[in-house]
Coordinates of N, CA and C in Angstrom, one line a residue:
M18 N 0.9 -1.2 0.0 CA 0.0 0.0 0.0 C 0.9 1.2 0.0
K19 N 0.6 2.1 -0.9 CA 1.5 3.3 -1.0 C 1.0 4.5 -0.2
I20 N -0.3 4.8 -0.3 CA -0.9 6.0 0.3 C -2.1 5.6 1.2
S21 N -2.2 6.2 2.4 CA -3.4 6.1 3.2 C -4.0 7.5 3.3
V22 N -5.2 7.6 2.9 CA -6.0 8.9 2.9 C -6.9 8.8 4.2
I23 N -6.7 9.7 5.1 CA -7.5 9.7 6.3 C -8.5 10.8 6.3
I24 N -9.7 10.5 6.6 CA -10.8 11.4 6.6 C -11.6 11.3 7.9
P25 N -11.5 12.3 8.8 CA -12.4 12.3 10.0 C -13.7 12.9 9.6
T26 N -14.8 12.4 10.2 CA -16.1 13.0 9.9 C -17.0 12.9 11.1
Y27 N -17.9 13.9 11.2 CA -18.8 14.0 12.3 C -20.2 14.4 11.7
K28 N -21.2 13.6 11.9 CA -22.5 13.9 11.4 C -22.4 14.4 9.9
P29 N -21.8 13.6 9.0 CA -21.6 14.1 7.7 C -22.9 14.3 6.9
Q30 N -22.8 15.2 5.9 CA -23.9 15.5 5.0 C -23.5 15.0 3.6
N31 N -24.2 15.4 2.6 CA -23.9 15.0 1.2 C -22.5 15.3 0.8
Y32 N -21.9 16.3 1.4 CA -20.5 16.6 0.9 C -19.6 15.5 1.1
L33 N -19.8 14.6 2.1 CA -19.0 13.4 2.2 C -19.0 12.5 1.0
R34 N -20.2 12.4 0.4 CA -20.3 11.6 -0.8 C -19.5 12.2 -1.9
Q35 N -19.5 13.5 -2.0 CA -18.8 14.2 -3.1 C -17.3 14.0 -2.8
C36 N -16.9 14.0 -1.6 CA -15.5 13.8 -1.2 C -15.0 12.4 -1.6
L37 N -15.8 11.4 -1.3 CA -15.5 10.0 -1.6 C -15.6 9.8 -3.1
D38 N -16.5 10.4 -3.8 CA -16.5 10.3 -5.3 C -15.2 10.9 -5.9
S39 N -14.7 12.0 -5.3 CA -13.5 12.5 -5.9 C -12.3 11.6 -5.6
L40 N -12.3 10.8 -4.6 CA -11.3 9.9 -4.3 C -11.4 8.6 -5.2
Y41 N -12.7 8.3 -5.5 CA -12.9 7.2 -6.4 C -12.4 7.5 -7.8
R42 N -12.5 8.7 -8.2 CA -12.1 9.1 -9.6 C -10.6 9.4 -9.7
Q43 N -9.8 9.0 -8.8 CA -8.3 9.2 -8.8 C -7.7 8.5 -10.0
T44 N -6.7 9.1 -10.6 CA -6.0 8.4 -11.7 C -4.9 7.5 -11.1
F45 N -4.7 7.6 -9.9 CA -3.8 6.7 -9.1 C -4.4 5.3 -9.0
F46 N -3.7 4.2 -9.2 CA -4.2 2.9 -9.1 C -5.0 2.7 -7.7
K47 N -6.2 2.2 -7.8 CA -7.0 2.0 -6.6 C -6.3 1.0 -5.6
S48 N -5.6 0.0 -6.2 CA -4.9 -1.0 -5.3 C -3.7 -0.3 -4.5
D49 N -3.3 0.9 -4.9 CA -2.2 1.5 -4.3 C -2.5 2.5 -3.2
Y50 N -3.8 2.7 -3.0 CA -4.2 3.6 -1.9 C -5.4 3.1 -1.1
E51 N -5.5 3.5 0.1 CA -6.6 3.2 1.0 C -7.2 4.4 1.5
V52 N -8.5 4.3 1.8 CA -9.2 5.4 2.5 C -9.6 5.0 3.9
I53 N -9.2 5.7 4.9 CA -9.7 5.4 6.3 C -10.6 6.5 6.7
L54 N -11.8 6.2 6.8 CA -12.9 7.1 7.2 C -13.3 6.9 8.6
V55 N -13.1 7.9 9.5 CA -13.4 7.7 10.9 C -14.7 8.6 11.3
L56 N -15.7 7.9 11.6 CA -17.0 8.6 12.0 C -16.8 8.7 13.6
N57 N -16.6 9.9 14.0 CA -16.3 10.1 15.4 C -17.4 10.9 16.2
G58 N -17.8 10.4 17.3 CA -18.7 11.2 18.2 C -20.2 11.0 17.9
C59 N -20.5 10.2 16.9 CA -21.9 9.9 16.5 C -21.9 8.5 15.9
H60 N -23.1 8.0 15.8 CA -23.2 6.6 15.2 C -24.3 6.6 14.1
E61 N -25.6 6.3 14.5 CA -26.7 6.2 13.6 C -27.4 7.5 13.4
P62 N -27.9 7.7 12.3 CA -28.0 6.9 11.1 C -26.8 7.0 10.1
W63 N -25.8 7.8 10.5 CA -24.7 8.1 9.6 C -23.9 6.9 9.3
F64 N -23.6 6.0 10.3 CA -22.8 4.8 10.0 C -23.5 3.9 8.9
S65 N -24.7 3.7 9.1 CA -25.5 2.8 8.1 C -25.5 3.5 6.7
D66 N -25.7 4.8 6.7 CA -25.7 5.5 5.4 C -24.4 5.5 4.7
I67 N -23.3 5.7 5.4 CA -22.0 5.6 4.8 C -21.7 4.2 4.3
K68 N -22.0 3.2 5.1 CA -21.8 1.8 4.7 C -22.5 1.5 3.4
A69 N -23.8 1.9 3.4 CA -24.6 1.6 2.2 C -24.0 2.4 0.9
F70 N -23.5 3.6 1.1 CA -22.9 4.3 0.0 C -21.6 3.6 -0.5
I71 N -20.8 3.2 0.5 CA -19.5 2.6 0.1 C -19.8 1.3 -0.7
S72 N -20.8 0.5 -0.2 CA -21.1 -0.8 -0.8 C -21.7 -0.6 -2.2
S73 N -22.5 0.5 -2.4 CA -23.1 0.7 -3.7 C -22.3 1.4 -4.7
R74 N -21.4 2.3 -4.3 CA -20.7 3.2 -5.2 C -19.2 3.1 -5.3
M75 N -18.5 2.4 -4.3 CA -17.1 2.5 -4.2 C -16.4 1.2 -4.5
H76 N -16.9 0.5 -5.6 CA -16.4 -0.8 -5.9 C -14.9 -0.8 -6.3
G77 N -14.1 -1.7 -5.7 CA -12.7 -1.8 -6.1 C -11.8 -0.9 -5.2
M78 N -12.4 -0.2 -4.3 CA -11.6 0.7 -3.4 C -11.3 0.0 -2.1
N79 N -10.2 0.3 -1.5 CA -9.8 -0.1 -0.2 C -10.3 0.9 0.8
I80 N -11.5 0.7 1.5 CA -12.0 1.7 2.4 C -12.2 1.0 3.7
N81 N -11.7 1.6 4.8 CA -11.9 1.1 6.1 C -12.7 2.2 6.9
L82 N -13.9 1.8 7.3 CA -14.8 2.7 8.0 C -14.7 2.3 9.5
I83 N -14.3 3.3 10.3 CA -14.2 3.1 11.7 C -15.2 4.0 12.4
Q84 N -15.8 3.5 13.4 CA -16.8 4.4 14.2 C -16.3 4.4 15.6
T85 N -16.2 5.6 16.2 CA -15.9 5.7 17.6 C -16.8 6.7 18.3
A86 N -17.1 6.4 19.6 CA -18.0 7.3 20.3 C -17.3 8.5 20.8
A87 N -15.9 8.4 20.8 CA -15.1 9.6 21.3 C -15.1 10.7 20.2
P88 N -15.5 11.9 20.6 CA -15.5 13.0 19.6 C -14.1 13.5 19.5
G89 N -14.0 14.3 18.4 CA -12.7 15.1 18.2 C -12.0 14.7 17.0
V90 N -11.6 15.7 16.2 CA -10.9 15.4 15.0 C -9.5 14.8 15.3
S91 N -8.8 15.2 16.3 CA -7.5 14.7 16.6 C -7.6 13.3 17.0
N92 N -8.6 12.9 17.8 CA -8.8 11.5 18.2 C -9.0 10.7 17.0
A93 N -9.9 11.1 16.1 CA -10.2 10.4 14.8 C -8.9 10.2 14.0
R94 N -8.1 11.2 13.8 CA -6.9 11.1 13.0 C -5.9 10.1 13.7
N95 N -5.8 10.1 15.0 CA -4.9 9.2 15.7 C -5.4 7.8 15.5
L96 N -6.7 7.5 15.6 CA -7.2 6.2 15.4 C -6.9 5.7 14.0
A97 N -7.1 6.5 13.1 CA -6.8 6.2 11.7 C -5.3 5.9 11.5
L98 N -4.5 6.7 12.1 CA -3.0 6.5 11.9 C -2.6 5.1 12.4
D99 N -3.3 4.7 13.5 CA -3.0 3.3 14.1 C -3.4 2.2 13.1
C100 N -4.3 2.5 12.2 CA -4.8 1.5 11.2 C -4.1 1.6 9.8
A101 N -3.5 2.7 9.6 CA -2.9 3.0 8.3 C -1.9 2.0 7.8
K102 N -2.0 1.6 6.6 CA -1.0 0.7 6.0 C -0.1 1.3 4.9
G103 N -0.4 2.6 4.6 CA 0.3 3.3 3.6 C 1.7 3.7 3.9
E104 N 2.5 3.8 2.9 CA 3.9 4.2 3.1 C 3.9 5.8 3.4
Y105 N 2.9 6.4 2.8 CA 2.6 7.9 2.9 C 1.2 8.1 3.5
I106 N 1.0 9.2 4.2 CA -0.2 9.5 4.8 C -0.7 10.9 4.3
T107 N -2.0 11.0 4.0 CA -2.5 12.3 3.7 C -3.8 12.5 4.4
F108 N -4.1 13.7 4.9 CA -5.3 14.0 5.6 C -6.2 14.9 4.7
I109 N -7.5 14.6 4.6 CA -8.4 15.5 4.0 C -9.6 15.6 4.9
D110 N -10.4 16.7 4.7 CA -11.6 16.8 5.5 C -12.8 16.3 4.7
D111 N -13.8 16.0 5.4 CA -15.0 15.3 4.7 C -15.7 16.3 3.8
D112 N -15.4 17.5 3.8 CA -16.1 18.5 2.9 C -15.1 18.9 1.8
D113 N -13.9 18.2 1.7 CA -13.0 18.5 0.6 C -13.4 17.7 -0.7
Y114 N -13.1 18.2 -1.8 CA -13.2 17.6 -3.1 C -11.9 17.7 -3.8
V115 N -11.2 16.6 -4.0 CA -9.8 16.6 -4.6 C -9.8 16.4 -6.1
S116 N -8.8 16.9 -6.7 CA -8.7 16.7 -8.2 C -8.4 15.3 -8.5
P117 N -8.6 14.8 -9.7 CA -8.4 13.4 -10.1 C -6.9 13.0 -10.0
S118 N -6.0 14.0 -10.0 CA -4.6 13.6 -9.9 C -4.0 13.9 -8.5
Y119 N -4.8 14.1 -7.5 CA -4.4 14.5 -6.2 C -3.4 13.5 -5.6
L120 N -3.5 12.2 -5.9 CA -2.6 11.2 -5.3 C -1.5 10.8 -6.2
D121 N -1.4 11.4 -7.4 CA -0.3 11.0 -8.3 C 1.0 11.5 -7.8
D122 N 2.0 10.7 -8.2 CA 3.4 11.0 -7.7 C 3.9 12.3 -8.1

C-alpha cells in the first residue's frame, strides 16, 4: 500500500459523498491507496448511510470505516493512523473535493 488517505467526519452530510466520489475518480491505481474514514462522536443513522454508500458506489476501493463514540478530529486522526497501511499519509476533510490527480506521484 502506497498511500493512506485519512478522513475524519462527524454527522456528515452529502458533501462526504462528493469527497468520496473525488477519491474514487483518482488516476492513481486503486490498489495502491486506501481510504480510512473515521466517524467520530456519533453513530446512527450516519454509519449505516456511509456503509450503504460505500457498498453501492465505491467498488474496487480499499475503504476502512471506523466508528468511535469519542468525539474530536485529533482523536479520529490518531485512530486512523494506528490502522494506516500506507507508506505515505495524507489527511483531507469530509467536505474536501480533490482533483483526479491528487494522489499522483
